[in-house]
Short mmCIF file of N, CA and C in Angstrom, two decimals:
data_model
loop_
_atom_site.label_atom_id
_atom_site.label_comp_id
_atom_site.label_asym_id
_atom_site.label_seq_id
_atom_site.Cartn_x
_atom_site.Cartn_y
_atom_site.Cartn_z
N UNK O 1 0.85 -1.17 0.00
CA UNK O 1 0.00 0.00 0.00
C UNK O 1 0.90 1.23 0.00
N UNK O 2 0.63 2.04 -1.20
CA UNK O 2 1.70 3.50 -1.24
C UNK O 2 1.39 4.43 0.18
N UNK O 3 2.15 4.78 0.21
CA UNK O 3 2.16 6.27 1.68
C UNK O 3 1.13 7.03 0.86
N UNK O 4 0.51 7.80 1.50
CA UNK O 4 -0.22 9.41 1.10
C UNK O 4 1.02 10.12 1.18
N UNK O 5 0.64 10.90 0.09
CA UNK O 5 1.21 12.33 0.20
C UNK O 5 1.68 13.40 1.32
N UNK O 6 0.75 13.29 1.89
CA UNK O 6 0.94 14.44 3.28
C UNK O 6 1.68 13.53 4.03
N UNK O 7 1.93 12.42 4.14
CA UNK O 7 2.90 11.86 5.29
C UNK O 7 3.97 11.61 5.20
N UNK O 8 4.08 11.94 3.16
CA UNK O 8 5.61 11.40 2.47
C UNK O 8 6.38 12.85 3.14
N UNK O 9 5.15 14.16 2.79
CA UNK O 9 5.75 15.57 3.12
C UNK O 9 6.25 15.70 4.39
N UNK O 10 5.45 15.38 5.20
CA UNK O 10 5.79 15.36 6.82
C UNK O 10 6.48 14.73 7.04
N UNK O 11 6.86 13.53 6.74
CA UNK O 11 8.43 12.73 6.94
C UNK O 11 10.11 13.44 6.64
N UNK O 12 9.55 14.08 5.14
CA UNK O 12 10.66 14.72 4.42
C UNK O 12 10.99 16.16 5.41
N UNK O 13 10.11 17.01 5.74
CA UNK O 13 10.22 18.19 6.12
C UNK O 13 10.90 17.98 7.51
N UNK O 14 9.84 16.80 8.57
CA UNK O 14 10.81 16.09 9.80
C UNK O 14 12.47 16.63 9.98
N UNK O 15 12.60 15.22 8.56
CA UNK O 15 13.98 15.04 8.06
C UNK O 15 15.18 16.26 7.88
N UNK O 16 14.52 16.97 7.28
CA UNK O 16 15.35 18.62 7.13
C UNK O 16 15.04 19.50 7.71
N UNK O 17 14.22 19.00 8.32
CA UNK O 17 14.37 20.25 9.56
C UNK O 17 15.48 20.07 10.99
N UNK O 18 15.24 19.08 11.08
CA UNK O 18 16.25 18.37 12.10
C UNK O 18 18.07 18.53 11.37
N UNK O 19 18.34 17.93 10.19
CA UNK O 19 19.54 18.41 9.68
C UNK O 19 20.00 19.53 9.45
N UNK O 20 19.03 20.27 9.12
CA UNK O 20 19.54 21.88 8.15
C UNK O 20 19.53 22.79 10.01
N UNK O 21 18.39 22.38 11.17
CA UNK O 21 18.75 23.02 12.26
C UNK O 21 20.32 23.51 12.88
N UNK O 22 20.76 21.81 12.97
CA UNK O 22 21.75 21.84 13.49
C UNK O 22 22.69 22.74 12.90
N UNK O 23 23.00 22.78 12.10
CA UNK O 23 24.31 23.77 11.06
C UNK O 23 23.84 25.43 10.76
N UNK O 24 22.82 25.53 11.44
CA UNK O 24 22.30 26.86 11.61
C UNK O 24 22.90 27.77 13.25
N UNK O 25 23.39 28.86 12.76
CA UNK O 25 24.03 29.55 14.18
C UNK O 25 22.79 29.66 15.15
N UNK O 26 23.20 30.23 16.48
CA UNK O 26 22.11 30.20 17.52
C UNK O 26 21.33 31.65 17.66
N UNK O 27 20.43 31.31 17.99
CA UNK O 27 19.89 32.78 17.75
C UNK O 27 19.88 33.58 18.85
N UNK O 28 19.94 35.10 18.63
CA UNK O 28 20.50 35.75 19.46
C UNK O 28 19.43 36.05 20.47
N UNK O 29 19.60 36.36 21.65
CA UNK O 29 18.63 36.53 22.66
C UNK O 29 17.81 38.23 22.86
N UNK O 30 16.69 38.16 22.57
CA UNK O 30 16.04 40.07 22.25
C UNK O 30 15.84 40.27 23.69
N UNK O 31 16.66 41.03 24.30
CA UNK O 31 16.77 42.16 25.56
C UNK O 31 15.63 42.93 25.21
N UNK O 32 15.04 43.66 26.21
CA UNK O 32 14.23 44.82 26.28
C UNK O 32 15.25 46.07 26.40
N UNK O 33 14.66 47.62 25.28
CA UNK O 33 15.55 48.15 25.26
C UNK O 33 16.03 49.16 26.86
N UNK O 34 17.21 49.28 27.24
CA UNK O 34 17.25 50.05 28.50
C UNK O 34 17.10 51.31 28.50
N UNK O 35 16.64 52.19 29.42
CA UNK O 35 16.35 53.32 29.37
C UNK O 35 17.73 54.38 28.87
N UNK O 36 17.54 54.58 28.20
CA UNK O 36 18.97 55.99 27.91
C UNK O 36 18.84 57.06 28.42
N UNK O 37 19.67 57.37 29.24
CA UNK O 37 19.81 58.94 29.81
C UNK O 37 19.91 60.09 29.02
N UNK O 38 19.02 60.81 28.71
CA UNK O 38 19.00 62.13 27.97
C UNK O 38 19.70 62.93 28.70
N UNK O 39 20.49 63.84 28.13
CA UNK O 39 20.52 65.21 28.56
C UNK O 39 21.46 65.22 30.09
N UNK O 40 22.26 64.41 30.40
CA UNK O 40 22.29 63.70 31.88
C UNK O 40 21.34 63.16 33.16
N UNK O 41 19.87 63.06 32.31
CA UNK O 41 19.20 62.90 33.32
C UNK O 41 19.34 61.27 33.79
N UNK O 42 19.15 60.56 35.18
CA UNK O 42 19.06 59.31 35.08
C UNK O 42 17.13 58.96 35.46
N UNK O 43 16.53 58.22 34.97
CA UNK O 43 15.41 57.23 34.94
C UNK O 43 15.44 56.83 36.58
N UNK O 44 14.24 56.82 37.32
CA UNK O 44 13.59 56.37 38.34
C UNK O 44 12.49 56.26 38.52
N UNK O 45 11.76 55.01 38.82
CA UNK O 45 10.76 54.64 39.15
C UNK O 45 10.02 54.61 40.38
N UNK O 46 8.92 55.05 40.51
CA UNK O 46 8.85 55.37 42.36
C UNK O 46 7.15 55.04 42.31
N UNK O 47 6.67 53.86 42.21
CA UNK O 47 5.28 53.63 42.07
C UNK O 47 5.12 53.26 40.77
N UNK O 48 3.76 53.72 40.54
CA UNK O 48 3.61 54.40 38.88
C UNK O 48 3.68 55.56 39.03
N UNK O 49 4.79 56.44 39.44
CA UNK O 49 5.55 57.43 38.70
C UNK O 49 6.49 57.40 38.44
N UNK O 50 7.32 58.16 37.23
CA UNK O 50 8.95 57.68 36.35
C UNK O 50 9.07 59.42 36.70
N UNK O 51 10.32 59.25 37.64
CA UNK O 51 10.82 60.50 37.43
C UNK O 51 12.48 60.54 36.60
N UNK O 52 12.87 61.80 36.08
CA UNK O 52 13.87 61.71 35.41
C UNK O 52 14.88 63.08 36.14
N UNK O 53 16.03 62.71 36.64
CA UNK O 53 16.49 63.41 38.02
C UNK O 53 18.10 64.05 37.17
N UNK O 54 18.20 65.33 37.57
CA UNK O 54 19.49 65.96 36.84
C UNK O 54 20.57 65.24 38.06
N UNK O 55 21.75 65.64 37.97
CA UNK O 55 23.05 65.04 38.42
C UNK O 55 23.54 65.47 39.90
N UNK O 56 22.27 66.98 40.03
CA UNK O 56 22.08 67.26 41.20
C UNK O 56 21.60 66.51 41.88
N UNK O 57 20.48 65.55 41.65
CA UNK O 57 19.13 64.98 42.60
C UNK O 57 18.69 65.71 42.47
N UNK O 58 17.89 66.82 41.74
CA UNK O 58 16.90 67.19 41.66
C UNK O 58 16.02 66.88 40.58
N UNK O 59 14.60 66.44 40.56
CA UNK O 59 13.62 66.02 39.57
C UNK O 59 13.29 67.28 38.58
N UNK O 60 13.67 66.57 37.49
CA UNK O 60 12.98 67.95 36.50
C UNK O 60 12.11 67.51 35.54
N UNK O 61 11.67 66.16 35.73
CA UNK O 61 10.63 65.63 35.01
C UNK O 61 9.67 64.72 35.70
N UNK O 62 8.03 64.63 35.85
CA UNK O 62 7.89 63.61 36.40
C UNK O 62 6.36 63.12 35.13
N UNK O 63 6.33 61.97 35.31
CA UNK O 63 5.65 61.53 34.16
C UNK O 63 4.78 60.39 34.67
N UNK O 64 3.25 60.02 34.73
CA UNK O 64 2.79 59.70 34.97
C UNK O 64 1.46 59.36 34.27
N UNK O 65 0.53 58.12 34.24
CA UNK O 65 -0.92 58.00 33.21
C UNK O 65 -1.34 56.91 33.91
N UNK O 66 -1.98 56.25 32.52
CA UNK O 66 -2.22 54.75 32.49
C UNK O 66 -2.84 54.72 31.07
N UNK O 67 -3.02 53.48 31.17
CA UNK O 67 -3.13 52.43 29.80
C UNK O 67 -4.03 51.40 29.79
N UNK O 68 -5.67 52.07 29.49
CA UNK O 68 -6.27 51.07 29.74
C UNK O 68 -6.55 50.52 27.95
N UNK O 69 -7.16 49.51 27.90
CA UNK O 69 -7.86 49.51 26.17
C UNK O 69 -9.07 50.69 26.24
N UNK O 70 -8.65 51.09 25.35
CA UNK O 70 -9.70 52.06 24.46
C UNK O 70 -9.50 53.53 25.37
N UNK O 71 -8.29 53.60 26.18
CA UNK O 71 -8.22 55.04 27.29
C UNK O 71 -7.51 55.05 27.51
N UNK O 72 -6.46 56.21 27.22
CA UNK O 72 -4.88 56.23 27.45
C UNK O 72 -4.47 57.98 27.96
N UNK O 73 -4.20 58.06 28.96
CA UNK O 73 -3.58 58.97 29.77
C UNK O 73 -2.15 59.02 29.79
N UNK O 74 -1.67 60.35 29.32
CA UNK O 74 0.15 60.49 29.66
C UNK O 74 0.02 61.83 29.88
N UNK O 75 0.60 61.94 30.88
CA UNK O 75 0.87 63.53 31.66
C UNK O 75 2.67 63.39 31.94
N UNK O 76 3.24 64.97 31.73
CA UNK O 76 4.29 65.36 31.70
C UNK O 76 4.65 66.20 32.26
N UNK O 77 5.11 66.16 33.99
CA UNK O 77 4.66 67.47 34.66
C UNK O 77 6.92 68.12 34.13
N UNK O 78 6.93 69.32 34.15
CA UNK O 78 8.63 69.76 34.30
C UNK O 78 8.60 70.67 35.22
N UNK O 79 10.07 70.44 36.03
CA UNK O 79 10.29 71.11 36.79
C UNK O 79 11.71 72.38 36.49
N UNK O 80 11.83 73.32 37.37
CA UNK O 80 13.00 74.19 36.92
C UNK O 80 14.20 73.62 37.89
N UNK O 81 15.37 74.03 37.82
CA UNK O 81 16.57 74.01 38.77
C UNK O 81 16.26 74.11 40.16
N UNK O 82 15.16 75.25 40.33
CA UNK O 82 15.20 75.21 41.78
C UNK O 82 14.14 74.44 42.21
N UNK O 83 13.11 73.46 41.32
CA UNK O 83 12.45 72.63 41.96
C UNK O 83 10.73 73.26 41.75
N UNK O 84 10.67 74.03 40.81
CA UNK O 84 9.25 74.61 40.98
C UNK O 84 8.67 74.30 39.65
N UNK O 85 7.50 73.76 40.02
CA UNK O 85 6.73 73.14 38.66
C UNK O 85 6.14 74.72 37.16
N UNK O 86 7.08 74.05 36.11
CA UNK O 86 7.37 75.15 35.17
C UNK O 86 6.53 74.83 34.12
N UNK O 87 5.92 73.37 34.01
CA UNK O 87 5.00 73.33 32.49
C UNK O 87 4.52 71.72 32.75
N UNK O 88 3.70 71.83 31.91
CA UNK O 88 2.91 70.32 31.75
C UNK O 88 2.42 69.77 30.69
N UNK O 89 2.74 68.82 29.99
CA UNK O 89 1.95 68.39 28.84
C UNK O 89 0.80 67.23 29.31
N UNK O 90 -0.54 67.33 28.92
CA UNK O 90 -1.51 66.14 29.18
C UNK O 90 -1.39 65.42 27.48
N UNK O 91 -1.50 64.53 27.37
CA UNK O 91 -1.95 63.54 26.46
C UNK O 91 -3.17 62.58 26.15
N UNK O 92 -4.58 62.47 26.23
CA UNK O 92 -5.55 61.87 26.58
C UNK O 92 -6.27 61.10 25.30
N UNK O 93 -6.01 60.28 25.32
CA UNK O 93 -7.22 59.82 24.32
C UNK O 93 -8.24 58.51 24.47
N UNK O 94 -9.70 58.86 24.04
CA UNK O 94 -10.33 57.34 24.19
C UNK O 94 -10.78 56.84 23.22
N UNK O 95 -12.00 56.14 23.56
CA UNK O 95 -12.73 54.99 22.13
C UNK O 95 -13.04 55.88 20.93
N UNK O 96 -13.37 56.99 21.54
CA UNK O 96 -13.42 58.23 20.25
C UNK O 96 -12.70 59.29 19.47
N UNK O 97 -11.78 58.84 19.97
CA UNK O 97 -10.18 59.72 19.50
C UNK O 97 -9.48 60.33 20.72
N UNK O 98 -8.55 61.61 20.06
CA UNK O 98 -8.40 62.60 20.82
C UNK O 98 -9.36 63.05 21.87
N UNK O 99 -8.72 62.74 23.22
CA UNK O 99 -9.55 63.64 23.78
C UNK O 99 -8.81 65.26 24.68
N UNK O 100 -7.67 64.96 24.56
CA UNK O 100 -6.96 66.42 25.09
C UNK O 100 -5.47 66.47 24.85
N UNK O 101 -5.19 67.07 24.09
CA UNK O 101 -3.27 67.63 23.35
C UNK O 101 -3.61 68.97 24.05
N UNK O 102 -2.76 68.60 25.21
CA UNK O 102 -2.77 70.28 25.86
C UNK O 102 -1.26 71.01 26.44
N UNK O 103 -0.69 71.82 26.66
CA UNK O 103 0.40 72.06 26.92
C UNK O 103 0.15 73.37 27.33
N UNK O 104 0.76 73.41 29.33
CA UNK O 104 1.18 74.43 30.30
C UNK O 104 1.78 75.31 30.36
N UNK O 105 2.18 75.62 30.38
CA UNK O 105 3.00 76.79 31.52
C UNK O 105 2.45 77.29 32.58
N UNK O 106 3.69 77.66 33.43
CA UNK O 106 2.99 78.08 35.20
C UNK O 106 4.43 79.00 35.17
N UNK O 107 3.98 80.60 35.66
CA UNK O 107 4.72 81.27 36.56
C UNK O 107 5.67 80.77 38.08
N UNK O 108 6.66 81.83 38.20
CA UNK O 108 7.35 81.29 39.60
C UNK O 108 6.25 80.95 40.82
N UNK O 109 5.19 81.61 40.80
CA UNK O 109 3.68 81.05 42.27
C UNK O 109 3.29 80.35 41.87
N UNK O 110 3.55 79.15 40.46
CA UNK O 110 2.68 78.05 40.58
C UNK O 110 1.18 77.82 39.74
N UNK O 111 1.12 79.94 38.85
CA UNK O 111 -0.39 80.10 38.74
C UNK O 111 -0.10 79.65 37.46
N UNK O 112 -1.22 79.51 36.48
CA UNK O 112 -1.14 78.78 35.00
C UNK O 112 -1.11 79.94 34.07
N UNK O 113 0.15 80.38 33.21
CA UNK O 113 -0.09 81.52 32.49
C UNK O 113 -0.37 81.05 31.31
N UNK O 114 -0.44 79.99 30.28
CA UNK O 114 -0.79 79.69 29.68
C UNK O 114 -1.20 78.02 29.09
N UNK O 115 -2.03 78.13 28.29
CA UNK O 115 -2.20 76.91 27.81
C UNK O 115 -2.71 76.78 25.81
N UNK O 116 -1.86 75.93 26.08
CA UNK O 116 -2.53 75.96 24.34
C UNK O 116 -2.16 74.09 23.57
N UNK O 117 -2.95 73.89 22.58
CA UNK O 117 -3.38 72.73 22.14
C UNK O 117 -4.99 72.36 22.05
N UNK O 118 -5.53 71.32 22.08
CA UNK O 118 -6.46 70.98 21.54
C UNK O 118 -7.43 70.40 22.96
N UNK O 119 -8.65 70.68 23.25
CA UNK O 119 -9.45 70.25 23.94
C UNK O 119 -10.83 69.64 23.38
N UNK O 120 -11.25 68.37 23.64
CA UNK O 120 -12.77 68.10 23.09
C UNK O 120 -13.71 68.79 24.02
N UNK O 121 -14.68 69.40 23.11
CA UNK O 121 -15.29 70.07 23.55
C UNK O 121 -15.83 69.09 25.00
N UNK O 122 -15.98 68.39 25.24
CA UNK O 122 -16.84 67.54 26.26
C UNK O 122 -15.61 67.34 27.75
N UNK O 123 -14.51 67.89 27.47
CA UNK O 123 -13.44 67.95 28.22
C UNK O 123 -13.37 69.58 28.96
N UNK O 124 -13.87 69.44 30.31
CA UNK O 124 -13.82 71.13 30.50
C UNK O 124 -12.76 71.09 31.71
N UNK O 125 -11.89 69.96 32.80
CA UNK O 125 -11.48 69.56 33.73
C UNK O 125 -10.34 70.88 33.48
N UNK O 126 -9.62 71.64 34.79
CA UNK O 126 -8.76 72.11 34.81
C UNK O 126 -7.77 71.32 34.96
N UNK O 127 -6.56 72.09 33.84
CA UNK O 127 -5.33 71.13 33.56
C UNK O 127 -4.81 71.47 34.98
N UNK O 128 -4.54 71.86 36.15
CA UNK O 128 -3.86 71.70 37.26
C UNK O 128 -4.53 70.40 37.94
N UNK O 129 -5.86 69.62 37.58
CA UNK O 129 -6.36 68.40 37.94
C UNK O 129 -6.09 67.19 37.49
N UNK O 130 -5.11 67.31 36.29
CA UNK O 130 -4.22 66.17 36.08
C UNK O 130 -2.75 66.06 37.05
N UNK O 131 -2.22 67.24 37.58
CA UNK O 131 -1.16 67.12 38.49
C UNK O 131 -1.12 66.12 39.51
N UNK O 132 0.10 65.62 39.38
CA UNK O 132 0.72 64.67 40.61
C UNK O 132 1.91 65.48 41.07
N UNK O 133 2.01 65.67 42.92
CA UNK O 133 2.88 66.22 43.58
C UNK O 133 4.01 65.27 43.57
N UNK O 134 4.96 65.44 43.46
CA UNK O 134 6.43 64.62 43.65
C UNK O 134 6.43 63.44 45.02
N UNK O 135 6.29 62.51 44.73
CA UNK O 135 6.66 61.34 46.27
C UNK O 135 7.76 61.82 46.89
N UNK O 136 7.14 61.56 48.13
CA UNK O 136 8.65 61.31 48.71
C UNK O 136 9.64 60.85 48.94
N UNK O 137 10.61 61.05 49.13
CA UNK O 137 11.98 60.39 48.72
C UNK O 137 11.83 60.42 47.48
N UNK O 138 11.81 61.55 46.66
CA UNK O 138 12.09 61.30 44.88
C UNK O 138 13.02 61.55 44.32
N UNK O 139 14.57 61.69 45.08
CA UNK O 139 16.09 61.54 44.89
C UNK O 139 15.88 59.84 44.53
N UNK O 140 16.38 59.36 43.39
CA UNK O 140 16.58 58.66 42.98
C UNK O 140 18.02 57.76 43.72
#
């Protein structure tokens, strides 16, 4: 009784796959990429917040959201040299698009002198209500 076809294939393919493996180099192992220090800042994690700290220890970035399906939050608070919150970017979007491209500024008291970017109309929340205050211990 002749073999079928599909089992002559599956025998043969078996066959060379097992030979042609071996004489094949090993494959290389994919790392996740590591954070790169911009600018001298170094990367710290403190919860779910990522702060990014100059050479002083002082935070001049702190970055914070979440990531749900269909709802994605990224906020970008910056800080100046001496530690006083100088600008903010929000990022927001849900099941229906865009929902806020907005970008801060704040005077030396902290007050909001400007803002500009894109708001859905159905978005009226003051951008100082996306702010997160710095944890403590946020010397990296």
């Amino acid at each position: 009784m002749p073999m079928p076809r599909v089992l002559i294939c599956l025998y043969l393919c078996a066959a060379l796959s097992g030979a042609s493996a071996s004489s094949l180099p090993p494959v290389p192992q994919l790392r996740p990429p590591v954070p790169t220090p911009t600018a001298g800042l170094r990367v710290c994690l403190k919860g779910d917040v990522r702060l990014l700290v100059d050479a002083s220890g002082r935070v001049r970035f702190l970055e914070h959201g979440h990531l749900y399906p269909d709802n994605r939050l990224r906020v970008r608070q910056s800080y100046d040299r001496s530690g006083r919150l100088s600008g903010v970017r929000v990022q927001w979007s849900g099941f229906a698009g865009q929902l806020l491209i907005v970008r801060g500024a704040f005077d030396s008291r902290g007050r909001l002198v400007r803002e500009t970017g894109y708001r859905h109309p159905s978005v009226n929340a003051p951008l100082r209500s996306y702010l997160r205050s710095l944890p403590r211990g946020a010397a990296c």
